[in-house]
Coordinates of C-alpha atoms in Angstrom, one line a residue:
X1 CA 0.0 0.0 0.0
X2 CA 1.7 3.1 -1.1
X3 CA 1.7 6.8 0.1
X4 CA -1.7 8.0 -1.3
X5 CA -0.8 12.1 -1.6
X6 CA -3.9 14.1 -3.2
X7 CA -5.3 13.6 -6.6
X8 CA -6.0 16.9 -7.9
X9 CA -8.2 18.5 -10.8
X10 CA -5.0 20.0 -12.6
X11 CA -4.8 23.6 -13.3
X12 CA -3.1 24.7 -16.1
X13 CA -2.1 28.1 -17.1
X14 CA -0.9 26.9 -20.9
X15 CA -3.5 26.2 -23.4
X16 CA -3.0 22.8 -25.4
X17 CA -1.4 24.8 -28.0
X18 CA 0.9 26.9 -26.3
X19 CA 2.5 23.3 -25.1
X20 CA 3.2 21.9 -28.3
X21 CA 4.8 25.8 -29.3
X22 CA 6.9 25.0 -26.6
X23 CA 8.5 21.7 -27.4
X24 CA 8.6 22.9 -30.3
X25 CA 10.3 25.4 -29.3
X26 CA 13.0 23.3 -27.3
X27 CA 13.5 20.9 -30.0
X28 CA 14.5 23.8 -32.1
X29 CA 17.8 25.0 -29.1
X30 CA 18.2 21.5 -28.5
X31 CA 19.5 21.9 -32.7
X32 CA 20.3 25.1 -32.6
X33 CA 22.1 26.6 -31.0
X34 CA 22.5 23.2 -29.7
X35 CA 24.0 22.0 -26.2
X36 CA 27.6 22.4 -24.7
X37 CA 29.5 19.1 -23.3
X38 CA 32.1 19.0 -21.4
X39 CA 32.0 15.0 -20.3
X40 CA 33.4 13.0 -23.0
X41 CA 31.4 10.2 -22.9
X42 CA 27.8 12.0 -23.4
X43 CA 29.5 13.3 -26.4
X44 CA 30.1 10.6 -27.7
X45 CA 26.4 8.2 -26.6
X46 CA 24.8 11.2 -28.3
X47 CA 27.2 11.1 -31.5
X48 CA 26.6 7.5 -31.8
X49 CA 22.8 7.4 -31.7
X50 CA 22.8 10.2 -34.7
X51 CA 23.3 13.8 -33.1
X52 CA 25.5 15.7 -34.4
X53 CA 29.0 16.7 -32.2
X54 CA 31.5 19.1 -33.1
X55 CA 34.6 19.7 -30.6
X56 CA 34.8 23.3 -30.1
X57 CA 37.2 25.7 -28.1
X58 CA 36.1 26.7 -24.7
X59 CA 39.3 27.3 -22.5
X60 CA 41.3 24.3 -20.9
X61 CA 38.7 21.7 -20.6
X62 CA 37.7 19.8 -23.6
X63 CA 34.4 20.8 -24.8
X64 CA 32.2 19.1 -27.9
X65 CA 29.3 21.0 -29.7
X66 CA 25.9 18.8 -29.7
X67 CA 23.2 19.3 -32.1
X68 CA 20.6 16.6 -30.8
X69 CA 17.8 15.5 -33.3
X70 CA 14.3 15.4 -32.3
X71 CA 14.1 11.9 -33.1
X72 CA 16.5 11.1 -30.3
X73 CA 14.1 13.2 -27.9
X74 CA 11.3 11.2 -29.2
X75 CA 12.6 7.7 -28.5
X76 CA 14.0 8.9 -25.2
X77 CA 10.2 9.7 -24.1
X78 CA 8.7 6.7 -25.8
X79 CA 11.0 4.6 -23.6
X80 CA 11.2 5.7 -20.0
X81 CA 8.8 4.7 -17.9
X82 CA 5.9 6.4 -17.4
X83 CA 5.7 4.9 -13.5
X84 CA 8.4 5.6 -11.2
X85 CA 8.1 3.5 -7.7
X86 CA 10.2 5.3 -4.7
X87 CA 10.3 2.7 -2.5
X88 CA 10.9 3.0 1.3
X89 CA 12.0 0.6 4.5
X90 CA 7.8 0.4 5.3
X91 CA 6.5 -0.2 1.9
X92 CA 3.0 1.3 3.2
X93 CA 5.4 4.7 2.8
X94 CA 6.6 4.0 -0.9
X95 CA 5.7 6.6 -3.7
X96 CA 3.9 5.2 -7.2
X97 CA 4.6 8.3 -9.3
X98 CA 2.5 7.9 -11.9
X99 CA 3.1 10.6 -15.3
X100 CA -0.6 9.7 -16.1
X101 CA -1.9 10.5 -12.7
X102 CA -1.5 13.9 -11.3
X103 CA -1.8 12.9 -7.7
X104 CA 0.7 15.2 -5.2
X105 CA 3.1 14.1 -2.7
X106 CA 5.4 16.0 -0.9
X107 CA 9.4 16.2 0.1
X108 CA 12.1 18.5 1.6
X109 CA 15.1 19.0 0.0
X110 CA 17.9 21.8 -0.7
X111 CA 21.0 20.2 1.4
X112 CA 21.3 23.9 3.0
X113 CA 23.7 24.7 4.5
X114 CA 22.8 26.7 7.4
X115 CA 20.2 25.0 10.2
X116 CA 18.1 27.9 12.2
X117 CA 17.2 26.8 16.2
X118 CA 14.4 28.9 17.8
X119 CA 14.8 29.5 21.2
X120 CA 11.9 31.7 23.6
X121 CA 13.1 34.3 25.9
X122 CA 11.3 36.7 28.4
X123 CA 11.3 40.3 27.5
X124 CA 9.9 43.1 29.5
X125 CA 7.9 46.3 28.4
X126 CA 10.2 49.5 28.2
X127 CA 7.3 51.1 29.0
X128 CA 4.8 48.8 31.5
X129 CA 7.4 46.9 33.0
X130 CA 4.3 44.7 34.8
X131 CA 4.0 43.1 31.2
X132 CA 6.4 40.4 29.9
X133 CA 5.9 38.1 27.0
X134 CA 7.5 35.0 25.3
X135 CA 9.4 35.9 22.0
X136 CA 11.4 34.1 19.5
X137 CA 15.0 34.4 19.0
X138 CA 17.0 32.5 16.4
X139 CA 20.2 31.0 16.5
X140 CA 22.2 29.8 12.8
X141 CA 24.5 26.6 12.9
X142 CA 25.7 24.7 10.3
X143 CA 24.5 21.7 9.1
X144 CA 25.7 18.3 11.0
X145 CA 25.2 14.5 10.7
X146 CA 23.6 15.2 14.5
X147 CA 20.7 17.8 12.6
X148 CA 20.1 15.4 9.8
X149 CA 19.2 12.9 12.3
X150 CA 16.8 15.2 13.9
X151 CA 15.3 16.3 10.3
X152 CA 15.0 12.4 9.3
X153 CA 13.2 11.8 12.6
X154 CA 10.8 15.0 12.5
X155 CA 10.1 13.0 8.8
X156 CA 8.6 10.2 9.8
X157 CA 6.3 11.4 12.0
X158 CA 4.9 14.3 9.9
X159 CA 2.4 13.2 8.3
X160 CA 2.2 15.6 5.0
X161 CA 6.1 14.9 4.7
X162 CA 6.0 11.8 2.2
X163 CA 9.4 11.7 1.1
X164 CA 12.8 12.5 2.7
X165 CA 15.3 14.6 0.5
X166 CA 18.3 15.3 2.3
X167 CA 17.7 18.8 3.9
X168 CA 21.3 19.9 5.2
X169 CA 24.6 19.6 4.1
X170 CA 26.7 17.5 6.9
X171 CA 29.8 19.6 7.7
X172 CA 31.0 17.8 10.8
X173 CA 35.0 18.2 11.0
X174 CA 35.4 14.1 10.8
X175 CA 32.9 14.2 7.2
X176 CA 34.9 14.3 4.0
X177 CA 33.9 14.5 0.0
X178 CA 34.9 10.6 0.4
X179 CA 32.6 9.4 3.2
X180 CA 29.1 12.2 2.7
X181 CA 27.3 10.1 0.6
X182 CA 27.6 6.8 2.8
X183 CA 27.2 9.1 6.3
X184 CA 24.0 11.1 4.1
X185 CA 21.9 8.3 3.2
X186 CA 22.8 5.8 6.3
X187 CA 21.6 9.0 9.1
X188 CA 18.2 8.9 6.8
X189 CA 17.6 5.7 6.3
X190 CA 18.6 4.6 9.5
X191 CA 15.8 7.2 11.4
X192 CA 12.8 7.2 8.5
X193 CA 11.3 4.6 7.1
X194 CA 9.8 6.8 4.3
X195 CA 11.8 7.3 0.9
X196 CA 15.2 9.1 1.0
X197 CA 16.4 10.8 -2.0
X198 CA 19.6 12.7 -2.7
X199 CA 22.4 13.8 -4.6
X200 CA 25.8 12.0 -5.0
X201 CA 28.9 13.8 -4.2
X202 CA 31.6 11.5 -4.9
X203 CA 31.0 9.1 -8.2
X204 CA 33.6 6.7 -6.2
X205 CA 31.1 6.4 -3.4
X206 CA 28.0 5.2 -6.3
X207 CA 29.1 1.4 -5.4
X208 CA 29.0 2.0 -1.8
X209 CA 25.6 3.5 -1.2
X210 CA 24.1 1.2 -3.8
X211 CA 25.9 -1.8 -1.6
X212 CA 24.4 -0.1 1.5
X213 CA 20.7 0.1 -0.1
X214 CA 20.6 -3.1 -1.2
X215 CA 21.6 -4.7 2.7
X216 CA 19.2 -3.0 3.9
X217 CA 16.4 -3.4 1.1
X218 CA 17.2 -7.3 1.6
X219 CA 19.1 -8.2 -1.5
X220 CA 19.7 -6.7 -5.1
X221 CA 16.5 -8.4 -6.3
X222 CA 14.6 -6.5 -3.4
X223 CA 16.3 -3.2 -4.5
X224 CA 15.2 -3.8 -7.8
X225 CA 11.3 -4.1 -6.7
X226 CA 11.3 -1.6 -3.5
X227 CA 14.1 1.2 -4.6
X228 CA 14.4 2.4 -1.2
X229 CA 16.6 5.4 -2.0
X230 CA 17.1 7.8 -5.4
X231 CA 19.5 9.8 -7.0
X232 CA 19.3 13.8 -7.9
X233 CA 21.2 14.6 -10.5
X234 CA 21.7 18.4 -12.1
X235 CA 23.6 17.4 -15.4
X236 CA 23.2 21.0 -16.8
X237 CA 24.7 24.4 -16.0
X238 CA 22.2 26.6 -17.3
X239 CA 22.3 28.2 -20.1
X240 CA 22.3 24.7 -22.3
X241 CA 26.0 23.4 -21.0
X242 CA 25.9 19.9 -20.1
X243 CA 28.7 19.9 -17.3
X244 CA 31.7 16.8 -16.8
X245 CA 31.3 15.5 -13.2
X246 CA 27.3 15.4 -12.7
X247 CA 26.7 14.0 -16.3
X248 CA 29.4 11.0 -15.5
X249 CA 27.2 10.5 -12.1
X250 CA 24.2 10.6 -14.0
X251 CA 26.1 7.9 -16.5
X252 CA 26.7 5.4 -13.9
X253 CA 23.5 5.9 -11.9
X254 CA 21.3 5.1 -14.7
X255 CA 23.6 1.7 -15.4
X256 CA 22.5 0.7 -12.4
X257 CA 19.0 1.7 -12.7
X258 CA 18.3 3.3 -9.4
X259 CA 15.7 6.1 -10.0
X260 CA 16.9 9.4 -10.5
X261 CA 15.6 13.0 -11.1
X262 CA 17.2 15.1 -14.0
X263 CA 16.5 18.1 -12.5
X264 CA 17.8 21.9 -14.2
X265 CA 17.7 25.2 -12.5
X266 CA 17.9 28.0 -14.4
X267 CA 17.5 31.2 -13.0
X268 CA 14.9 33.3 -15.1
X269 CA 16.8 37.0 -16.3
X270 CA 20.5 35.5 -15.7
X271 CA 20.9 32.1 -17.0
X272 CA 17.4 31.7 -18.8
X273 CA 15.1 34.1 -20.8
X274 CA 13.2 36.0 -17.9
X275 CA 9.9 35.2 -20.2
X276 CA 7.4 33.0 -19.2
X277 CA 7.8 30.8 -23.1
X278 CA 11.5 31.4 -23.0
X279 CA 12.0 30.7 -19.3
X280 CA 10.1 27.0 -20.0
X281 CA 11.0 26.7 -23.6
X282 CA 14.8 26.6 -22.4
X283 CA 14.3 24.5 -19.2
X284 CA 12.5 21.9 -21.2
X285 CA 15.1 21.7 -23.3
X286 CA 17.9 21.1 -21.0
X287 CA 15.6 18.7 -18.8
X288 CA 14.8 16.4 -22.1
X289 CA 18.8 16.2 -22.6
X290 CA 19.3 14.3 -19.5
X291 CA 16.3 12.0 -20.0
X292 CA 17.3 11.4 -23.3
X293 CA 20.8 10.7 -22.2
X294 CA 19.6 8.2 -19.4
X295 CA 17.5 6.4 -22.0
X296 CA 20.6 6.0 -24.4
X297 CA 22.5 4.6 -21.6
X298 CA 20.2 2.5 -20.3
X299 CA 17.0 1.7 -21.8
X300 CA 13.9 1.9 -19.8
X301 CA 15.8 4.0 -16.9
X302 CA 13.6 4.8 -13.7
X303 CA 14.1 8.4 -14.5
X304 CA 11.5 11.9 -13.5
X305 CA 11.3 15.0 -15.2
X306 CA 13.1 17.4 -12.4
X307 CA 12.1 21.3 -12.7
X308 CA 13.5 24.1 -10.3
X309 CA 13.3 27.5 -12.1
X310 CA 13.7 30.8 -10.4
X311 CA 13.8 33.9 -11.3
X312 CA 16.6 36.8 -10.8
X313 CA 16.0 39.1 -8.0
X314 CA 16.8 42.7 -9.7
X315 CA 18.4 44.3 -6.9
X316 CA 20.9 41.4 -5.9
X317 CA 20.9 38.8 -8.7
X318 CA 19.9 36.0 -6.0
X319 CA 17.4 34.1 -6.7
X320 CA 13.3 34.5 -5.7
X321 CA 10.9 32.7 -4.7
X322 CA 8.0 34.7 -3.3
X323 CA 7.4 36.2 -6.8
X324 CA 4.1 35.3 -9.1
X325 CA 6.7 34.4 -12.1
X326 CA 8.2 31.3 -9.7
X327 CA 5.0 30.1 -9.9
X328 CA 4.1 30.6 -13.3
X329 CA 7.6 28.6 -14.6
X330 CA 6.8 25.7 -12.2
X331 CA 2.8 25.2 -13.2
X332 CA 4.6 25.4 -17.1
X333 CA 6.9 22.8 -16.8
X334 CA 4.3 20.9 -14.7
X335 CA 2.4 20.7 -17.9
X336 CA 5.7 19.7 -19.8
X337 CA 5.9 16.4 -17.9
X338 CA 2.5 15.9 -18.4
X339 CA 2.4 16.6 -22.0
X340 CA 5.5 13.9 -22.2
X341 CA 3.5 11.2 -19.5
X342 CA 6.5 12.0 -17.4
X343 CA 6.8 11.5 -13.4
X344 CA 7.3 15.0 -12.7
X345 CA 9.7 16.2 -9.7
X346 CA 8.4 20.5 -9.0
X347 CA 8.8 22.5 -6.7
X348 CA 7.2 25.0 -3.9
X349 CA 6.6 26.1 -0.7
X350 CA 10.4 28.0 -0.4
X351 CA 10.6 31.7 1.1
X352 CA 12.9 35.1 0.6
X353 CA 13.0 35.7 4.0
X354 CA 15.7 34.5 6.9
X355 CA 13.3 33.5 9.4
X356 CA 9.8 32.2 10.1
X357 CA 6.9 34.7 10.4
X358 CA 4.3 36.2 8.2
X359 CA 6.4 36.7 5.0
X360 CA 7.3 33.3 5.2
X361 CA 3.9 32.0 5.7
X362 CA 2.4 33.8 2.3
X363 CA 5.0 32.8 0.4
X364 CA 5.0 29.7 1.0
X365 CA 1.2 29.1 0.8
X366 CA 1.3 30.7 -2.4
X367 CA 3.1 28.6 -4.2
X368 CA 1.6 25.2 -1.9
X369 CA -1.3 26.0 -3.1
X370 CA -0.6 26.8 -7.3
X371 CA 1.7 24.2 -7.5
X372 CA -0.1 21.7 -5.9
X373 CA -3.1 22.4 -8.2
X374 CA -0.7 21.8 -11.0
X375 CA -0.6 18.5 -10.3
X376 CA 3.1 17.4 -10.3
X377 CA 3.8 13.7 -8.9
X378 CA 6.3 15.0 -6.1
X379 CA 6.8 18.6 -4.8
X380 CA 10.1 18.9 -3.3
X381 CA 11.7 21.9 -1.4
X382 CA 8.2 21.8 0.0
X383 CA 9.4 21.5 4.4
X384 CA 11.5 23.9 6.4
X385 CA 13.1 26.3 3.8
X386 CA 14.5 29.7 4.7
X387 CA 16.7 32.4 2.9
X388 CA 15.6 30.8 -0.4
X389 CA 17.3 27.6 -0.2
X390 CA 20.3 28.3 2.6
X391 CA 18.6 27.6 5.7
X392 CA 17.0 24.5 7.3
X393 CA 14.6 25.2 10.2
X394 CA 13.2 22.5 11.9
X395 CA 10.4 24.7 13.7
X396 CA 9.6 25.8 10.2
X397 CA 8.9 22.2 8.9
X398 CA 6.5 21.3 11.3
X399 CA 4.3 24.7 10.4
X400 CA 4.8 23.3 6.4
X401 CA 3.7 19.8 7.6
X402 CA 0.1 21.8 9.0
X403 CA 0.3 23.9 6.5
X404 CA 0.5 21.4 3.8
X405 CA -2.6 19.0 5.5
X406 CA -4.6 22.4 5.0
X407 CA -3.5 22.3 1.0
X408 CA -4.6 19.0 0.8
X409 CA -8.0 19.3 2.1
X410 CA -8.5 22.2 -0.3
X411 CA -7.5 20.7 -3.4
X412 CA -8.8 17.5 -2.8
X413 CA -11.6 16.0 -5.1
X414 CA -15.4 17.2 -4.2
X415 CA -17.3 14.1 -3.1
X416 CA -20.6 15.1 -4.9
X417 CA -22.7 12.3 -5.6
X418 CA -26.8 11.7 -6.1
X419 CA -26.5 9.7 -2.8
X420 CA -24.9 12.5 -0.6
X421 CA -27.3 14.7 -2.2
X422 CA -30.2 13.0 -0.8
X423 CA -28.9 12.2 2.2
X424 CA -28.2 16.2 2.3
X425 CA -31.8 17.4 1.5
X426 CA -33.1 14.5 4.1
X427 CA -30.6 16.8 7.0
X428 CA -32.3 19.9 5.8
X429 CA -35.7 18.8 5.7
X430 CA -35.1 17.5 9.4
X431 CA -33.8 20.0 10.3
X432 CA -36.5 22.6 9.1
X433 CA -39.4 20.6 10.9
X434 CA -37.2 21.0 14.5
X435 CA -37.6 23.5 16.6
X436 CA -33.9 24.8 16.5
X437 CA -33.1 24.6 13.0
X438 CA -29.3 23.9 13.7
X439 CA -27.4 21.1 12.3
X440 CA -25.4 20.5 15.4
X441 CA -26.3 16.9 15.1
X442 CA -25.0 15.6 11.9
X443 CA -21.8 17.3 12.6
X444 CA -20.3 14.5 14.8
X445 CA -20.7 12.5 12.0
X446 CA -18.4 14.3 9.6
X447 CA -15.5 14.7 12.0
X448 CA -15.2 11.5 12.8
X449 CA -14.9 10.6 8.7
X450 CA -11.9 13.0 8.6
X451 CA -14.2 14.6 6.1
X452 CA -14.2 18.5 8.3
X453 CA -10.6 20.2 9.2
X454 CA -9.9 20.9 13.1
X455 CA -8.8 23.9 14.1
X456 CA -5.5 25.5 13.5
X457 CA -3.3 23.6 15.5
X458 CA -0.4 26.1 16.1
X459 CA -3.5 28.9 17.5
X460 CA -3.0 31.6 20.0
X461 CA -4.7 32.2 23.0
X462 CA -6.7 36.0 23.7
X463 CA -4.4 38.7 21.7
X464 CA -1.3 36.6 22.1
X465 CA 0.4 35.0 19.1
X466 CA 1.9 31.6 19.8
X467 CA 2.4 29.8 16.8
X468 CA 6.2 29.6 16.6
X469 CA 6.0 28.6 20.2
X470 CA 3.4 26.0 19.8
X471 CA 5.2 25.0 16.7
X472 CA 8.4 24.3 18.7
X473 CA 6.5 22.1 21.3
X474 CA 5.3 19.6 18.7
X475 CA 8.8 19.7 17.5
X476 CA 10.3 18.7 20.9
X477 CA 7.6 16.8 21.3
X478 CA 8.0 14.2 17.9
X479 CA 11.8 14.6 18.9
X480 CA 11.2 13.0 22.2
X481 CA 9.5 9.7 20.3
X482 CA 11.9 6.7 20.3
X483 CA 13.2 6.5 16.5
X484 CA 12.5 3.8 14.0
X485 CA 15.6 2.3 13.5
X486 CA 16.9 0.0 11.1
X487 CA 17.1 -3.5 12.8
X488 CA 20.6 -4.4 14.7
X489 CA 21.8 -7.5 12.0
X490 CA 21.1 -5.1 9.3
X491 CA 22.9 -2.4 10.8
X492 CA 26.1 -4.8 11.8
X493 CA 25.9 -5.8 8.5
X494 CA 26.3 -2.4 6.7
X495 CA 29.1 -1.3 9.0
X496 CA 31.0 -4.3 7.9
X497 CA 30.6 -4.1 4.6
X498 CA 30.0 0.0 3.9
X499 CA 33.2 2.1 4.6
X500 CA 33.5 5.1 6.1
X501 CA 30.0 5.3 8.2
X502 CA 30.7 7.3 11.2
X503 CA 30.6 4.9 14.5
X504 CA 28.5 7.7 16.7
X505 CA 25.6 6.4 13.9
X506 CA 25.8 3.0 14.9
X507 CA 22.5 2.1 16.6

């Protein structure tokens, strides 16, 4: 039994029409001006299967020109799956990503590298020194093995959080570019028994977390049928250059057919056309090279359609989150995947600002709600980002997770049928022949179905706001649950056989 996320009526924003202008449209870059590779190997999978490559001058690092047909897009589509599974430790958590289904599940994600605490302290009126109230103040440390731990745990008993994708990067002195990936995806899997996702760091350490999955999955045949973990994998450095060292990842992942997102992120105004149709014309473009260079490598490769566009803030260059136009590229390329039957990997729910509070919340909602509606598969960046993508806050997350259950209620399907209609005018007939024409009585019913939404959970009491404090509670509160380990043997097993796992993560 998997996950079941929210099956939504899609909203789109681009007219049937306007999506085919847009392939179009990328087929046409994808030819000319064509794509930029620097890894060796891509150049030459695409020159063998009938694109054209030209090696070109671009400084020290060899560099090939690629003009890629769109009859090597085409096949690419035809053959990868149109069903991802993201499996998990409890297979009652897995994901069925289905490209013809738009039903919405939801993920962290960012690997930030800052982690905010929220502490309360006492102040005292300057002015009625008889008054003293509870406020927040925040405290910035850097992400560790220790606050991945925490953020895996907080996972597994969120319920909107579906899926965990790593959300700090581990910077502990004793961590190294040679043992992250093991340390990443043992502290997750070890402490959620929901999906983990991330991205690889070293290609050396591919064999080592696949060797890691598979113990704990029970076997390679196991893996195979219940892919507890999944790769990220950013081949392109916008605008259209397909770079060395994520491309060779990408390679070797989809050899040994774990899932994987091909995800691009161009920023709209810097490194993509600011444009709504040139914004998603070029991001389509650069996403369909990587799932067309996973099917070429591997035929029928597990692979999702991964969109992350931005757009430039003016003032800074950073990027922005809280603007309409995020929204507007993300709902686009929603309709890409969908236009291609493609699992598709969005993204939402991220804010401008450095700490919780009201800007964060209207961001965020915004683009919960619009991109939900959209209908993507998986919604990642979705739990607990800050300072557009730097910051982790845990606090944070656990307003998304109540945030999110409000999203889903909203979008979910009406339950309209000739059967709830009578059973609706029988209420109001009763209830218009009693003598206190209320309805108090056929409420019970409803909330005990799930079918009416409590109260806000995080509410204050008279004029006193109290939601980051509440917020923090049921943080400490979900922290304080014993953790859902992975069994002892199992654990034994993959510290004999998976180096470099830190001992302190040892059961």
């Amino acid at each position: 039994m998997a996950r079941q996320g929210v099956l939504v009526e899609p909203y789109n924003r681009l007219k049937l029409e306007q999506v085919e202008q847009i392939h179009q449209a990328s087929l046409e870059i994808l030819t000319d001006p064509g794509v930029m590779c620097f890894n060796r190997q891509a150049a030459k999978i695409f020159g063998d299967h009938g694109a054209e490559v030209r090696s070109i001058e671009q400084g020290r690092a060899p560099c090939w020109l690629l003009k890629i047909p769109g009859k090597i897009v085409a096949d690419a589509i035809q053959s990868a799956p149109k069903m991802v599974k993201l499996g998990a430790r409890d297979e009652n958590n897995c994901l069925i990503l289905d490209g013809y289904e738009p039903r919405v599940r939801f993920a962290s994600g960012s690997e930030a590298n800052k982690w905010l605490d929220v502490d309360f302290e006492t102040f005292v009126s300057k002015h009625n020194p008889g008054i003293e109230v509870e406020l927040p103040v925040f405290r910035v440390e850097k992400g560790t093995v220790d606050r991945l731990v925490k953020a895996a745990r907080l996972c597994e008993h969120l319920d909107s959080w579906d899926s965990f994708l790593r959300t700090v990067n581990i910077q502990d002195d004793d961590i190294t570019d040679d043992n992250k990936d093991v340390n990443k995806f043992f502290a997750s899997l070890n402490n959620t028994t929901k999906h983990v996702m991330s991205g690889l760091t070293e290609l050396g350490q591919l064999s080592n977390v696949v060797r890691m999955a598979r113990i704990i999955a029970g076997g390679e045949a196991r893996l195979r049928e219940n892919p507890i973990i999944s790769f990220i994998t950013c081949i392109i450095k916008s605008p259209l250059q397909v770079v060395d060292d994520t491309t060779q990842k990408a390679i070797e992942i989809a050899r040994s057919g774990i899932p994987l997102v091909i995800s691009s992120s161009p920023q709209g105004g810097s490194t993509a056309p600011i444009t709504e149709d040139g914004m998603v014309a070029q991001i389509n473009a650069e996403i369909l090279v990587g799932i067309a260079l996973t099917q070429l490598v591997n035929r029928g490769t597990p692979v999702i359609y991964g969109s992350v566009p931005s757009r430039t803030r003016m003032d800074n260059l950073n990027d922005t989150y809280g603007v309409p136009e995020f929204n507007q590229y993300n709902i686009d390329c929603v309709q890409m995947a969908r236009y291609y039957s493609l699992p598709c990997y969005s993204t939402g729910g991220v804010s401008d600002v450095r700490v919780p509070g009201i800007q964060a919340s209207s961001e965020r909602l915004f683009s919960h709600i619009l991109v939900t509606l959209a209908g993507p598969q998986y919604i990642h960046y979705a739990f607990g980002l800050l300072e557009r993508t730097n910051t982790f806050c845990p606090v944070q997350a656990v307003l998304d997770d109540a945030h999110i259950g409000m999203v889903k209620r909203f979008v979910r399907q009406p339950m309209v049928t000739a059967d709830r209609i009578s059973e609706s005018l029988k209420q109001i007939r009763r209830v218009m022949a009693s003598s206190d024409k209320l309805y108090i009585l056929f409420v019970r019913k409803a909330f005990r179905s799930g079918e009416i939404t409590p109260p806000y959970p995080f509410e204050g009491k008279d004029m006193a706001d109290e939601t980051l404090f509440l917020a923090q509670k049921k943080m400490e509160e979900i922290l304080l649950l014993p953790p859902n380990h992975i069994d002892k043997q199992v654990v034994d097993r993959v510290f004999q056989e998976v180096p470099g796992i830190l001992t302190k993560l040892r059961n």
